[in-house]
């Protein structure tokens, strides 16, 4: 027991240290010629006005967006893996990302982007799109007198994602070049620097959702058991599945507004933390949060620093990291 506690403590220390170093690295490097010394001067209040502008107005908001988006996508993936009993699940498998993307594409396509109301409506459009999609998937997956089958849920989600992707291609074909580029950038996961007002609003909402997710730890532990055991322990499975589904939908929908359409973050984070720390969600939820933050922040830093001038979005970097891991998991699961 003591060895397990020591191991867990080392893992937490490693995660926190790695995330802290990643934040410092991301803050100190970029297009402009800055370093860790400039970060230290900024913390002391001695940095030049140019350095303050670069770090506080351009880099720091982008770093916070990566932390909020990466952590939330990781939690969404962890919840969906529990819900579907599928270790390969993430927020894209049930059509949440596709639904949010469809509504954002409609907003970009048919409203004037210079209108402030269109920009304000974008987060709500993403939430509505993700929620409507997941409810349709949930309704189609229901089997009379049998409730929800995780297998049917996955199959229906994949089908809905494919259908929505076809609808989005139809929308793109009728738009101007500028709007097509905006939608493609969002779909490819190109992170832009958000405003502090936007970060404050989304930060408060997402942190509250993180707390709600952690409050479901015990129920998630019970849901990890077979259905008969969960029912015997007094858990209302249908109600709990709906709660988990709505939490995952909210986390994923709000995240993709900030960081774009990201894949594999939830898949990798959830699988790694459960493999290292076990199936106790009291541990895996906060650990997945940190791993998701770390993955997206490192990917964004790589895209900004090592791929300068290429225009490669962060989502592509995440895919290059996550796709091999996904194939490894798929082959391992098949065996």
Short mmCIF file of C-alpha atoms in Angstrom, two decimals, residues 9-324:
data_model
loop_
_atom_site.label_atom_id
_atom_site.label_comp_id
_atom_site.label_asym_id
_atom_site.label_seq_id
_atom_site.Cartn_x
_atom_site.Cartn_y
_atom_site.Cartn_z
CA UNK A 9 2.86 10.79 -5.44
CA UNK A 10 5.75 10.58 -7.91
CA UNK A 11 3.30 10.49 -10.81
CA UNK A 12 1.50 13.61 -9.55
CA UNK A 13 4.82 15.37 -9.04
CA UNK A 14 5.96 14.43 -12.55
CA UNK A 15 2.72 15.65 -14.12
CA UNK A 16 2.75 18.98 -12.27
CA UNK A 17 6.44 19.55 -12.97
CA UNK A 18 6.04 18.66 -16.66
CA UNK A 19 3.06 21.00 -17.03
CA UNK A 20 4.89 23.85 -15.27
CA UNK A 21 7.93 23.44 -17.53
CA UNK A 22 5.70 23.27 -20.62
CA UNK A 23 3.98 26.53 -19.62
CA UNK A 24 7.32 28.27 -19.07
CA UNK A 25 8.68 26.95 -22.37
CA UNK A 26 5.58 28.01 -24.29
CA UNK A 27 5.66 31.46 -22.69
CA UNK A 28 9.34 32.03 -23.37
CA UNK A 29 9.64 30.86 -27.00
CA UNK A 30 7.91 31.87 -30.19
CA UNK A 31 8.24 34.06 -33.27
CA UNK A 32 9.76 36.89 -31.21
CA UNK A 33 13.26 36.51 -29.77
CA UNK A 34 12.53 35.96 -26.07
CA UNK A 35 13.81 33.59 -23.39
CA UNK A 36 13.29 32.37 -19.83
CA UNK A 37 15.19 35.44 -18.64
CA UNK A 38 12.45 37.62 -20.13
CA UNK A 39 9.84 35.53 -18.28
CA UNK A 40 11.73 36.08 -15.03
CA UNK A 41 11.88 39.83 -15.68
CA UNK A 42 8.17 39.82 -16.45
CA UNK A 43 7.42 38.14 -13.11
CA UNK A 44 9.52 40.78 -11.35
CA UNK A 45 7.79 43.58 -13.22
CA UNK A 46 10.97 44.69 -15.01
CA UNK A 47 10.11 43.53 -18.54
CA UNK A 48 9.93 45.99 -21.42
CA UNK A 49 6.56 47.07 -22.79
CA UNK A 50 7.19 45.03 -25.94
CA UNK A 51 7.91 41.87 -23.95
CA UNK A 52 4.86 42.45 -21.76
CA UNK A 53 2.67 42.82 -24.85
CA UNK A 54 4.04 39.66 -26.48
CA UNK A 55 3.71 37.50 -23.39
CA UNK A 56 0.56 38.86 -21.74
CA UNK A 57 -1.51 39.70 -24.82
CA UNK A 58 -0.42 37.09 -27.36
CA UNK A 59 1.16 34.06 -25.69
CA UNK A 60 -0.49 33.78 -22.27
CA UNK A 61 -4.11 33.81 -23.55
CA UNK A 62 -3.19 31.12 -26.08
CA UNK A 63 -1.55 29.03 -23.33
CA UNK A 64 -4.65 29.34 -21.13
CA UNK A 65 -6.84 28.36 -24.09
CA UNK A 66 -4.73 25.21 -24.54
CA UNK A 67 -5.01 24.39 -20.84
CA UNK A 68 -8.79 24.87 -20.77
CA UNK A 69 -9.42 23.10 -24.07
CA UNK A 70 -6.96 20.24 -23.58
CA UNK A 71 -8.12 19.49 -20.04
CA UNK A 72 -11.79 19.57 -20.99
CA UNK A 73 -11.35 17.37 -24.06
CA UNK A 74 -9.44 14.88 -21.91
CA UNK A 75 -12.28 14.72 -19.39
CA UNK A 76 -14.85 14.38 -22.18
CA UNK A 77 -12.91 11.43 -23.60
CA UNK A 78 -12.58 9.79 -20.18
CA UNK A 79 -16.33 10.10 -19.58
CA UNK A 80 -17.19 8.71 -23.00
CA UNK A 81 -14.84 5.76 -22.54
CA UNK A 82 -16.69 4.90 -19.35
CA UNK A 83 -20.09 5.45 -20.95
CA UNK A 84 -19.43 3.35 -24.06
CA UNK A 85 -17.14 0.76 -22.40
CA UNK A 86 -14.83 1.48 -25.33
CA UNK A 87 -11.16 2.42 -24.69
CA UNK A 88 -10.98 3.99 -28.16
CA UNK A 89 -13.73 6.55 -27.52
CA UNK A 90 -13.31 10.32 -27.51
CA UNK A 91 -15.56 13.32 -28.07
CA UNK A 92 -15.69 12.68 -31.81
CA UNK A 93 -17.08 9.17 -31.63
CA UNK A 94 -20.59 10.23 -30.60
CA UNK A 95 -20.77 13.12 -33.06
CA UNK A 96 -20.30 15.91 -30.50
CA UNK A 97 -17.46 17.61 -32.40
CA UNK A 98 -19.25 17.15 -35.71
CA UNK A 99 -22.51 18.61 -34.36
CA UNK A 100 -20.76 21.62 -32.86
CA UNK A 101 -18.83 22.11 -36.10
CA UNK A 102 -22.00 21.98 -38.20
CA UNK A 103 -23.69 24.74 -36.23
CA UNK A 104 -20.56 26.89 -36.25
CA UNK A 105 -20.27 26.39 -40.02
CA UNK A 106 -23.88 27.50 -40.44
CA UNK A 107 -23.19 30.55 -38.30
CA UNK A 108 -20.08 31.49 -40.28
CA UNK A 109 -21.76 30.75 -43.59
CA UNK A 110 -24.98 32.70 -43.24
CA UNK A 111 -24.19 35.56 -40.85
CA UNK A 112 -22.04 38.66 -41.21
CA UNK A 113 -18.78 37.90 -39.41
CA UNK A 114 -18.17 41.60 -38.73
CA UNK A 115 -21.31 41.64 -36.57
CA UNK A 116 -20.37 41.28 -32.90
CA UNK A 117 -23.58 39.35 -32.27
CA UNK A 118 -22.41 36.59 -34.61
CA UNK A 119 -19.19 36.20 -32.64
CA UNK A 120 -21.04 36.17 -29.32
CA UNK A 121 -23.47 33.56 -30.67
CA UNK A 122 -20.68 31.15 -31.70
CA UNK A 123 -20.24 29.42 -28.29
CA UNK A 124 -23.98 28.99 -27.95
CA UNK A 125 -24.21 27.60 -31.48
CA UNK A 126 -21.53 25.02 -30.67
CA UNK A 127 -23.32 24.00 -27.47
CA UNK A 128 -26.65 23.69 -29.28
CA UNK A 129 -25.06 21.69 -32.10
CA UNK A 130 -23.32 19.26 -29.76
CA UNK A 131 -26.38 18.88 -27.53
CA UNK A 132 -28.83 18.33 -30.40
CA UNK A 133 -26.51 15.76 -31.97
CA UNK A 134 -25.99 13.80 -28.77
CA UNK A 135 -29.72 13.78 -28.02
CA UNK A 136 -30.46 12.47 -31.52
CA UNK A 137 -27.80 9.79 -31.07
CA UNK A 138 -29.21 8.96 -27.62
CA UNK A 139 -32.78 8.75 -28.95
CA UNK A 140 -31.85 6.56 -31.93
CA UNK A 141 -29.77 4.29 -29.69
CA UNK A 142 -32.62 3.61 -27.31
CA UNK A 143 -34.16 0.18 -27.56
CA UNK A 144 -37.64 -0.23 -26.18
CA UNK A 145 -37.68 -1.92 -22.75
CA UNK A 146 -33.87 -2.32 -22.90
CA UNK A 147 -32.55 1.22 -22.41
CA UNK A 148 -29.25 2.31 -23.94
CA UNK A 149 -26.73 -0.15 -25.28
CA UNK A 150 -23.14 1.23 -25.33
CA UNK A 151 -22.49 -0.66 -28.59
CA UNK A 152 -25.53 0.86 -30.30
CA UNK A 153 -24.47 4.25 -28.96
CA UNK A 154 -21.06 4.01 -30.62
CA UNK A 155 -22.43 2.77 -33.95
CA UNK A 156 -25.08 5.49 -34.04
CA UNK A 157 -22.50 8.15 -33.14
CA UNK A 158 -20.18 7.11 -35.95
CA UNK A 159 -23.09 7.13 -38.41
CA UNK A 160 -24.20 10.60 -37.30
CA UNK A 161 -20.64 11.94 -37.61
CA UNK A 162 -20.43 10.65 -41.18
CA UNK A 163 -23.78 12.18 -42.11
CA UNK A 164 -22.90 15.55 -40.56
CA UNK A 165 -19.54 15.57 -42.37
CA UNK A 166 -21.40 15.21 -45.66
CA UNK A 167 -23.69 18.11 -44.73
CA UNK A 168 -20.69 20.31 -43.91
CA UNK A 169 -19.10 19.62 -47.30
CA UNK A 170 -22.36 20.74 -48.91
CA UNK A 171 -22.29 23.98 -46.90
CA UNK A 172 -18.66 24.67 -47.82
CA UNK A 173 -19.38 24.35 -51.53
CA UNK A 174 -21.70 27.37 -51.46
CA UNK A 175 -19.56 29.84 -49.43
CA UNK A 176 -17.03 32.49 -50.27
CA UNK A 177 -13.31 31.72 -50.16
CA UNK A 178 -12.83 33.73 -46.95
CA UNK A 179 -15.52 31.85 -45.06
CA UNK A 180 -14.34 28.50 -46.42
CA UNK A 181 -10.86 29.24 -45.06
CA UNK A 182 -12.27 30.18 -41.65
CA UNK A 183 -14.25 26.95 -41.39
CA UNK A 184 -11.33 24.83 -42.61
CA UNK A 185 -9.04 26.47 -40.03
CA UNK A 186 -11.53 25.67 -37.28
CA UNK A 187 -11.99 22.10 -38.49
CA UNK A 188 -8.24 21.54 -38.66
CA UNK A 189 -7.72 22.75 -35.10
CA UNK A 190 -5.93 26.04 -35.70
CA UNK A 191 -5.67 27.80 -32.34
CA UNK A 192 -5.87 31.58 -32.40
CA UNK A 193 -5.28 33.96 -29.49
CA UNK A 194 -8.64 34.53 -27.75
CA UNK A 195 -9.60 37.66 -25.87
CA UNK A 196 -9.33 37.83 -22.07
CA UNK A 197 -13.10 38.36 -21.83
CA UNK A 198 -13.73 35.15 -23.76
CA UNK A 199 -11.20 33.24 -21.65
CA UNK A 200 -12.76 34.49 -18.42
CA UNK A 201 -16.25 33.42 -19.48
CA UNK A 202 -15.20 30.00 -20.74
CA UNK A 203 -12.75 29.51 -17.87
CA UNK A 204 -15.46 29.94 -15.24
CA UNK A 205 -17.88 27.64 -17.05
CA UNK A 206 -15.34 24.91 -17.79
CA UNK A 207 -13.85 24.91 -14.28
CA UNK A 208 -17.37 24.48 -12.88
CA UNK A 209 -17.86 21.56 -15.28
CA UNK A 210 -14.56 20.06 -14.07
CA UNK A 211 -15.88 20.19 -10.52
CA UNK A 212 -19.15 18.56 -11.55
CA UNK A 213 -17.22 15.84 -13.35
CA UNK A 214 -15.13 15.09 -10.28
CA UNK A 215 -18.30 14.92 -8.17
CA UNK A 216 -19.35 11.94 -10.31
CA UNK A 217 -16.20 9.94 -9.46
CA UNK A 218 -17.93 7.40 -7.25
CA UNK A 219 -20.75 6.87 -9.73
CA UNK A 220 -18.21 6.41 -12.52
CA UNK A 221 -16.39 3.79 -10.43
CA UNK A 222 -19.67 1.89 -10.05
CA UNK A 223 -20.44 2.28 -13.77
CA UNK A 224 -17.10 0.61 -14.52
CA UNK A 225 -18.56 -2.61 -13.12
CA UNK A 226 -20.97 -4.77 -15.10
CA UNK A 227 -24.57 -3.61 -15.37
CA UNK A 228 -25.93 -6.15 -12.88
CA UNK A 229 -23.43 -5.12 -10.20
CA UNK A 230 -24.13 -1.43 -10.76
CA UNK A 231 -27.87 -1.98 -10.42
CA UNK A 232 -27.35 -4.12 -7.32
CA UNK A 233 -25.44 -1.23 -5.72
CA UNK A 234 -28.46 1.01 -6.24
CA UNK A 235 -27.20 3.12 -9.15
CA UNK A 236 -29.82 4.46 -11.56
CA UNK A 237 -27.90 3.58 -14.72
CA UNK A 238 -30.15 5.32 -17.24
CA UNK A 239 -30.13 8.57 -15.29
CA UNK A 240 -26.40 8.38 -14.64
CA UNK A 241 -25.60 7.69 -18.29
CA UNK A 242 -27.60 10.75 -19.28
CA UNK A 243 -25.71 12.91 -16.76
CA UNK A 244 -22.35 11.64 -18.00
CA UNK A 245 -23.40 12.16 -21.60
CA UNK A 246 -24.44 15.76 -20.96
CA UNK A 247 -21.23 16.53 -19.06
CA UNK A 248 -19.10 15.11 -21.88
CA UNK A 249 -21.14 17.05 -24.46
CA UNK A 250 -20.76 20.35 -22.62
CA UNK A 251 -17.03 19.86 -22.07
CA UNK A 252 -16.35 18.93 -25.69
CA UNK A 253 -18.63 21.54 -27.29
CA UNK A 254 -17.22 24.46 -25.32
CA UNK A 255 -13.65 23.25 -25.84
CA UNK A 256 -13.85 23.11 -29.61
CA UNK A 257 -15.01 26.74 -29.70
CA UNK A 258 -11.75 27.78 -28.00
CA UNK A 259 -9.23 25.45 -29.65
CA UNK A 260 -10.98 24.14 -32.75
CA UNK A 261 -11.73 20.57 -33.75
CA UNK A 262 -9.18 18.45 -31.87
CA UNK A 263 -9.05 14.66 -31.96
CA UNK A 264 -7.18 12.05 -29.91
CA UNK A 265 -6.71 14.27 -26.82
CA UNK A 266 -9.45 12.44 -24.91
CA UNK A 267 -8.39 9.06 -26.26
CA UNK A 268 -4.74 9.36 -25.24
CA UNK A 269 -5.28 11.13 -21.90
CA UNK A 270 -7.93 8.76 -20.59
CA UNK A 271 -6.08 5.64 -21.64
CA UNK A 272 -2.70 6.72 -20.25
CA UNK A 273 -4.02 7.79 -16.85
CA UNK A 274 -6.10 4.65 -16.36
CA UNK A 275 -3.17 2.49 -17.34
CA UNK A 276 -0.80 4.25 -14.93
CA UNK A 277 -3.11 5.06 -12.01
CA UNK A 278 -5.78 2.36 -12.35
CA UNK A 279 -9.56 2.63 -12.64
CA UNK A 280 -10.27 4.82 -9.62
CA UNK A 281 -11.87 7.95 -11.09
CA UNK A 282 -10.95 9.97 -7.99
CA UNK A 283 -7.40 9.75 -9.38
CA UNK A 284 -7.92 9.39 -13.13
CA UNK A 285 -10.13 12.48 -13.51
CA UNK A 286 -7.60 15.06 -12.24
CA UNK A 287 -4.73 13.14 -13.86
CA UNK A 288 -6.50 13.10 -17.25
CA UNK A 289 -7.09 16.81 -16.86
CA UNK A 290 -3.36 17.45 -16.46
CA UNK A 291 -2.34 15.05 -19.26
CA UNK A 292 -4.82 16.68 -21.67
CA UNK A 293 -3.45 20.13 -20.82
CA UNK A 294 0.10 18.90 -21.33
CA UNK A 295 -0.61 17.19 -24.66
CA UNK A 296 -2.34 20.16 -26.26
CA UNK A 297 0.13 22.71 -24.91
CA UNK A 298 3.16 20.73 -26.14
CA UNK A 299 1.52 20.23 -29.55
CA UNK A 300 0.75 23.94 -29.84
CA UNK A 301 4.29 24.90 -28.81
CA UNK A 302 5.75 22.51 -31.39
CA UNK A 303 3.53 24.02 -34.06
CA UNK A 304 4.50 27.59 -33.11
CA UNK A 305 8.22 27.07 -32.67
CA UNK A 306 9.45 24.13 -34.74
CA UNK A 307 7.06 24.55 -37.66
CA UNK A 308 7.32 28.33 -38.07
CA UNK A 309 6.12 29.48 -41.48
CA UNK A 310 4.47 26.18 -42.41
CA UNK A 311 0.96 27.23 -41.34
CA UNK A 312 0.33 23.77 -39.90
CA UNK A 313 -2.53 23.96 -37.34
CA UNK A 314 -2.14 22.55 -33.85
CA UNK A 315 -4.81 19.94 -34.62
CA UNK A 316 -2.56 18.42 -37.26
CA UNK A 317 0.32 18.15 -34.77
CA UNK A 318 -2.03 16.47 -32.27
CA UNK A 319 -3.10 14.03 -34.98
CA UNK A 320 0.51 13.20 -35.86
CA UNK A 321 1.09 12.37 -32.19
CA UNK A 322 -2.23 10.65 -31.53
CA UNK A 323 -2.76 8.60 -34.71
CA UNK A 324 0.10 6.15 -34.09
#
